[in-house]
Tab-separated table of C-alpha atoms in Angstrom:
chain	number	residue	atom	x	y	z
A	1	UNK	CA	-0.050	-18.730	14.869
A	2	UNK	CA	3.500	-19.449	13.104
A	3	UNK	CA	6.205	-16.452	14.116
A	4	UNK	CA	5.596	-13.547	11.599
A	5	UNK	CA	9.130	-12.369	9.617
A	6	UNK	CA	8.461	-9.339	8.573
A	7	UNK	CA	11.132	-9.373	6.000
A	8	UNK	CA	11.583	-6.317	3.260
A	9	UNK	CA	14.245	-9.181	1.395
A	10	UNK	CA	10.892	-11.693	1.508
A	11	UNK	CA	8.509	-8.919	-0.157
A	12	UNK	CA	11.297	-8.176	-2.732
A	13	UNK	CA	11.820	-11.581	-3.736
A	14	UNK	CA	8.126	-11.716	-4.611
A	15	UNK	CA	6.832	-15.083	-3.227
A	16	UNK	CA	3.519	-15.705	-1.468
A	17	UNK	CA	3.893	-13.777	2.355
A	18	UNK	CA	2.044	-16.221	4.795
A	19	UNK	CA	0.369	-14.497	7.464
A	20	UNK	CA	-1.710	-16.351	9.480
A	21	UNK	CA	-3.684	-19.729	9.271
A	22	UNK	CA	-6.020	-18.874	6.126
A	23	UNK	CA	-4.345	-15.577	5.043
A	24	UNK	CA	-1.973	-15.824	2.729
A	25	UNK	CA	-0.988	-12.577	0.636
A	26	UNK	CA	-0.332	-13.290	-3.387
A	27	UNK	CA	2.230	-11.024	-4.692
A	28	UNK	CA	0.761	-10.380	-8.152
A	29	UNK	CA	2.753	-9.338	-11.462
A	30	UNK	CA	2.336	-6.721	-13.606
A	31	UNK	CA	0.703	-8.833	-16.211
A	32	UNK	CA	-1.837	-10.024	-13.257
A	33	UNK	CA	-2.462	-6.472	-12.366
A	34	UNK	CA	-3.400	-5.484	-15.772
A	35	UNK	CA	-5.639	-8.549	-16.204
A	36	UNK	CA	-7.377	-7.734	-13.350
A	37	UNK	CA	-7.716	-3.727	-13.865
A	38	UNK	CA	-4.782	-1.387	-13.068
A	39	UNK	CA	-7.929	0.841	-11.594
A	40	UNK	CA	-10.138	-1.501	-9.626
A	41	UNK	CA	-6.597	-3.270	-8.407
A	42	UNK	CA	-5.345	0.135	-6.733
A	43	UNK	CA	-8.548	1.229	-5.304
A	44	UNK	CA	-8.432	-2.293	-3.386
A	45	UNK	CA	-4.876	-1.851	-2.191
A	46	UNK	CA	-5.369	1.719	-1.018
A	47	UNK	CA	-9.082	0.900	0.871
A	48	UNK	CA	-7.630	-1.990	2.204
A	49	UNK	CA	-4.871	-0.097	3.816
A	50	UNK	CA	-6.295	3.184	4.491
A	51	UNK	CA	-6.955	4.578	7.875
A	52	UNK	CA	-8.890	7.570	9.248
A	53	UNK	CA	-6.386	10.232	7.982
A	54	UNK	CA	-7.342	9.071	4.511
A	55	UNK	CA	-10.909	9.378	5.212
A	56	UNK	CA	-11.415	12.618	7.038
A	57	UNK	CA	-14.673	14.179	5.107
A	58	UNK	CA	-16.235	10.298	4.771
A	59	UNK	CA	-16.126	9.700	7.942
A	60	UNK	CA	-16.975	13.501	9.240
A	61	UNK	CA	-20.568	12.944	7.218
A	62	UNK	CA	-21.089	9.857	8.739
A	63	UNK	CA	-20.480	11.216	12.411
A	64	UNK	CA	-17.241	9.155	13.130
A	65	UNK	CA	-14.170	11.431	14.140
A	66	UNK	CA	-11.737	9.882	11.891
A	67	UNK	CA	-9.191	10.717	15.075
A	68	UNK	CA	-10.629	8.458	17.190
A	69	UNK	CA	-11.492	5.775	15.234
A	70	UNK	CA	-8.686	3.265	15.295
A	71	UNK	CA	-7.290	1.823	12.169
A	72	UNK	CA	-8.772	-2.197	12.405
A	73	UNK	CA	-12.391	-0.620	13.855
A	74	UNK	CA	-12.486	1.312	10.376
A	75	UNK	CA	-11.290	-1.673	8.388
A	76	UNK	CA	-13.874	-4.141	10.121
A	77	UNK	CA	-16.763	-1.685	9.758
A	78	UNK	CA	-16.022	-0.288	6.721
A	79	UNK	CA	-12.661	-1.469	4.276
A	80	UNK	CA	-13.232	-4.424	3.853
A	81	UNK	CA	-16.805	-5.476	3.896
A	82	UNK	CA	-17.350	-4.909	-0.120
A	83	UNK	CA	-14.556	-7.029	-0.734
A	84	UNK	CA	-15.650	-10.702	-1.732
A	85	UNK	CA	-13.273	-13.387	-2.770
A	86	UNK	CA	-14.233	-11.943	-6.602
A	87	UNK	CA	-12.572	-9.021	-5.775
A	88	UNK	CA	-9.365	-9.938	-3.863
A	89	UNK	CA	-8.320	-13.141	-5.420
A	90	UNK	CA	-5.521	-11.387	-6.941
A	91	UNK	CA	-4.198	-10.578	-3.204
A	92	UNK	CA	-5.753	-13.469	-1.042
A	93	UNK	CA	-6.807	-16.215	-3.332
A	94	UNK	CA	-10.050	-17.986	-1.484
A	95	UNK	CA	-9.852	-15.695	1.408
A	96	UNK	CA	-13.564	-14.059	1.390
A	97	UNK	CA	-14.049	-11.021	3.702
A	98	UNK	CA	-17.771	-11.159	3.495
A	99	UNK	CA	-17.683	-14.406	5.628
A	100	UNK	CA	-16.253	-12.687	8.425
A	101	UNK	CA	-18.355	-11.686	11.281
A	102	UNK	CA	-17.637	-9.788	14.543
A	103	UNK	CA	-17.272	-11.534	17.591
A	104	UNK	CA	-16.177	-10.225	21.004
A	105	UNK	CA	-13.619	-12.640	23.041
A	106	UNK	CA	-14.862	-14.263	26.068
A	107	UNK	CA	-12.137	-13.401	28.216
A	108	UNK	CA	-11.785	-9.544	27.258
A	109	UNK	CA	-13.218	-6.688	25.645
A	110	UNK	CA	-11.260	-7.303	22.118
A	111	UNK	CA	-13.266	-7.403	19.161
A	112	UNK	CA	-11.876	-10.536	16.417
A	113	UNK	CA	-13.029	-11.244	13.087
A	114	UNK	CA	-14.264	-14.540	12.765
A	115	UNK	CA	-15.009	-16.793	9.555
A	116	UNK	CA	-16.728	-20.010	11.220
A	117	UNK	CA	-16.809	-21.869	7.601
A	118	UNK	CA	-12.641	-21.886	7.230
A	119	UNK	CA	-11.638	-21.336	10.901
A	120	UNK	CA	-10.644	-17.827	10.220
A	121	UNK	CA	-9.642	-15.398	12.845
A	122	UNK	CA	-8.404	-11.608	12.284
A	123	UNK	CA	-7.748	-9.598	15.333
A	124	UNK	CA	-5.888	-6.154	15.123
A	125	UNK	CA	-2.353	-7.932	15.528
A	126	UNK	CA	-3.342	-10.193	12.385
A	127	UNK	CA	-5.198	-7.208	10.889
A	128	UNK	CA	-1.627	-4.854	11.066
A	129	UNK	CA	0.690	-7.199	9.514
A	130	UNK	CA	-1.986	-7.407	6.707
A	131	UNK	CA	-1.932	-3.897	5.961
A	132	UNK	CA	2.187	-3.568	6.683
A	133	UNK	CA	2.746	-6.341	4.808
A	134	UNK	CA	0.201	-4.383	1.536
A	135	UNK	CA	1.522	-1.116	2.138
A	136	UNK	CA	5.357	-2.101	1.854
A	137	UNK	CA	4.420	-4.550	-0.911
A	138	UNK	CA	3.500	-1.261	-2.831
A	139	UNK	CA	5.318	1.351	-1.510
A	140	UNK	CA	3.055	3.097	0.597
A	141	UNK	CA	3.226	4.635	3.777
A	142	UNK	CA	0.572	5.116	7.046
A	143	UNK	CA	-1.261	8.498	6.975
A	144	UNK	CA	-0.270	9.338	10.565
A	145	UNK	CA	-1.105	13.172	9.775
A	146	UNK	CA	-2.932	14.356	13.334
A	147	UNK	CA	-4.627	17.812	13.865
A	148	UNK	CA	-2.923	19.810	16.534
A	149	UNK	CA	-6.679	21.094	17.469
A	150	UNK	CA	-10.090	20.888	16.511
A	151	UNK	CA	-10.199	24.227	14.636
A	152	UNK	CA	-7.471	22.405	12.287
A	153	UNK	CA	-9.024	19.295	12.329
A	154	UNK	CA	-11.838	21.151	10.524
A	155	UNK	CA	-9.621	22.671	7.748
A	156	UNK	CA	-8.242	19.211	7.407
A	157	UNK	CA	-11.653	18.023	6.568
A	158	UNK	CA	-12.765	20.601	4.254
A	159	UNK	CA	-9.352	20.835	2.186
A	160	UNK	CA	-9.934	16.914	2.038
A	161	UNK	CA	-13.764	17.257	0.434
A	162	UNK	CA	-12.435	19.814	-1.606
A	163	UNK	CA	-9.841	18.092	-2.860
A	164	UNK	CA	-12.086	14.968	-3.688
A	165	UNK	CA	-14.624	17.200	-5.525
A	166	UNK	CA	-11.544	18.625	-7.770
A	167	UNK	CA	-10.952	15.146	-8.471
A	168	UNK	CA	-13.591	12.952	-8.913
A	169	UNK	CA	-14.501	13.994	-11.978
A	170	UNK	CA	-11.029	13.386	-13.900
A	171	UNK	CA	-10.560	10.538	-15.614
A	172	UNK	CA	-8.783	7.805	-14.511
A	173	UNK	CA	-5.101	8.190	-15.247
A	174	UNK	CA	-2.666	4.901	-15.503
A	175	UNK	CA	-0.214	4.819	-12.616
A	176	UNK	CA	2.162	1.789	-14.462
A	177	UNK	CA	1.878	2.582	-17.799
A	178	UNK	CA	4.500	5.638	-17.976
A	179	UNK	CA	6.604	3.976	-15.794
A	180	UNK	CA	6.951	0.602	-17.782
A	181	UNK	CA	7.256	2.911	-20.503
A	182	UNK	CA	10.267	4.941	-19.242
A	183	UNK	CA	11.466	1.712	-17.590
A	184	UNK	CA	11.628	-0.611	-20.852
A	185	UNK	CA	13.433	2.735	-22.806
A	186	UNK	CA	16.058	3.334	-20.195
A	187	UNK	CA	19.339	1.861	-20.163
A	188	UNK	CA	20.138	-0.104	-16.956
A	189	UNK	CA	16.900	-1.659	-17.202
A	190	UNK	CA	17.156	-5.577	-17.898
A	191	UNK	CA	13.697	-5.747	-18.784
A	192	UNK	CA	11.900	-5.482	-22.112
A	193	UNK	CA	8.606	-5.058	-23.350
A	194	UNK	CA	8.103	-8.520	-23.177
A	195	UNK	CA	9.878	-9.524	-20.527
A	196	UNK	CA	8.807	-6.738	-17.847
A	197	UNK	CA	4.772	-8.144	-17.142
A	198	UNK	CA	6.246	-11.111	-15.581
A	199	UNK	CA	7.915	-8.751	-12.784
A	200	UNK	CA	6.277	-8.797	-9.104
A	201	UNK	CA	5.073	-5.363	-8.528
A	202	UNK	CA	7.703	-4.902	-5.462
A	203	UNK	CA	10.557	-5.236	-7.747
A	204	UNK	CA	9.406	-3.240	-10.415
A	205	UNK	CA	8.444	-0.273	-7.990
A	206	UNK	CA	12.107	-0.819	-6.574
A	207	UNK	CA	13.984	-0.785	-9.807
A	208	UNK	CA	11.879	2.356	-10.548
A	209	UNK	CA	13.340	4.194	-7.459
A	210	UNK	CA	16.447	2.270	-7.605
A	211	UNK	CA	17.047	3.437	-11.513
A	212	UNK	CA	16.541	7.256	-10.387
A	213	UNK	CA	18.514	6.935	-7.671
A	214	UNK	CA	21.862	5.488	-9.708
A	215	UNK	CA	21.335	8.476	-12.041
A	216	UNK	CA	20.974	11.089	-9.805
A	217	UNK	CA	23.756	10.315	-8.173
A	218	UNK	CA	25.955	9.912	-10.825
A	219	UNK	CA	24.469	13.582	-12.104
A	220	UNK	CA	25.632	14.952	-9.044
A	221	UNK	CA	29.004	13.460	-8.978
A	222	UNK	CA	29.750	14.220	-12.296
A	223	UNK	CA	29.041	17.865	-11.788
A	224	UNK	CA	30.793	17.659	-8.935
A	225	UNK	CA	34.090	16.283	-10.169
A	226	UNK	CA	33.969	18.484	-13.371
A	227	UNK	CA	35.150	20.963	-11.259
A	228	UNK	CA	32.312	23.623	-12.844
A	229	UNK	CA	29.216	22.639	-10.903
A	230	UNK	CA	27.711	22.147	-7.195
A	231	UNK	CA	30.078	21.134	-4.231
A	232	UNK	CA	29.991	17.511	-3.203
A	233	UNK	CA	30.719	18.356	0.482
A	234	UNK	CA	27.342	20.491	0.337
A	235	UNK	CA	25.091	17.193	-0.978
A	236	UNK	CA	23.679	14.392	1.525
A	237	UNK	CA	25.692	11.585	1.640
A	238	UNK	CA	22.668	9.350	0.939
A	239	UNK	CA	21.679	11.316	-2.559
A	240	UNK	CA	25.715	10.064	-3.667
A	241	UNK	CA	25.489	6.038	-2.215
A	242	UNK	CA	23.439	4.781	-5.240
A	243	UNK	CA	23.904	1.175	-3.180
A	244	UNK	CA	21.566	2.885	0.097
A	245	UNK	CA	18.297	2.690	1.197
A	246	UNK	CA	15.898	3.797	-1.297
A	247	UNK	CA	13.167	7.278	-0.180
């Protein structure tokens, strides 16, 4: 397998990430996105990269302990076996999950993913630089949120099918729509109406933070300096460097 560069400069750019021999991840564009399905396109990108934390209740009712169950045993047993090459040509082009079966390596205990028809081989180091690769593509971070004990672990669970029954009946509301909205209206924004489908979804979701970021700190300065409003020495230098690391 070729050296993996994980790269946050790479992802920005926007081209295609190569991963392994077979997997290669498609950074798609807003207009791709929207021909595909803004809906159907996130509920891929979060299964894909969700983990037990994300799944407490799901997995509770099916007798797993989402605490034990480690993140690639979930994704081979559950995240990605819907997921044809219909579904996630927009992310992997020909790559076909349902080809994959589970094989156990000779010389260990260490359960791989196999396709036998490409020569296909996923095994958990493969599997996390998938799911890194998704998550920072999109902004998203690992649900690492543990129970300290099993009486919380319980709440956790509950709150979680509670929170799912609020919100499975509410209709489906646009995640890019406002913010291509706000984005094409704001000044700083190169971008028009036109012009903004052809961005990579990285770059947009960057310029989004990045935007916010240049105006809040130039809020806070100018009230600042005006010599009526909040104390500079009292704000975090990395709310004021509009050139730093985005939240």
């Amino acid at each position: 397998m070729e050296e993996f560069i994980d790269d946050e400069l790479q992802i920005y750019r926007g081209k295609d990430f190569f991963i392994t021999q077979g997997i290669t991840i498609h950074q798609p564009t807003l207009n791709e996105i929207c021909d595909y399905g803004e809906k159907a396109y996130w509920n891929m990108v979060h299964t894909l990269t969700s983990v037990g934390a994300d799944l407490k209740f799901q997995l509770y009712d099916m007798g797993i302990d989402y605490t034990k169950i480690s993140d690639f045993e979930l994704f081979y047993h559950l995240l990605c076996t819907p997921y044809n090459q219909s579904k996630t040509y927009i992310l992997t082009g020909e790559l076909d999950f349902t080809n994959f079966q589970l094989f156990q390596k000779k010389d260990s205990e260490e359960i791989v993913m196999y396709d036998a028809k490409h020569n296909i081989t996923i095994d958990e180091a493969v599997y996390l630089k998938f799911t890194k690769i998704l998550r920072d593509m999109h902004g998203l971070k690992r649900n690492s949120q543990l129970p300290a004990n099993e009486s919380t672990k319980q709440i956790l669970i509950e709150d979680d099918r509670e929170e799912y029954e609020r919100n499975r009946e509410k209709p489906y509301v646009s995640q890019l729509k406002n913010l291509v909205s706000a984005m094409i209206n704001c000044e700083g924004f190169k971008y028009n109406h036109a012009q903004v489908w052809d961005m990579k979804i990285n770059a947009f979701l960057d310029s989004v933070k990045r935007i916010s970021k240049i105006k809040n700190a130039g809020l806070l300065l100018q009230s600042g300096y005006s010599g009526f409003g909040i104390s500079l020495k009292e704000i975090p230098d990395q709310q004021l460097n509009w050139l730093g690391e985005l939240d």
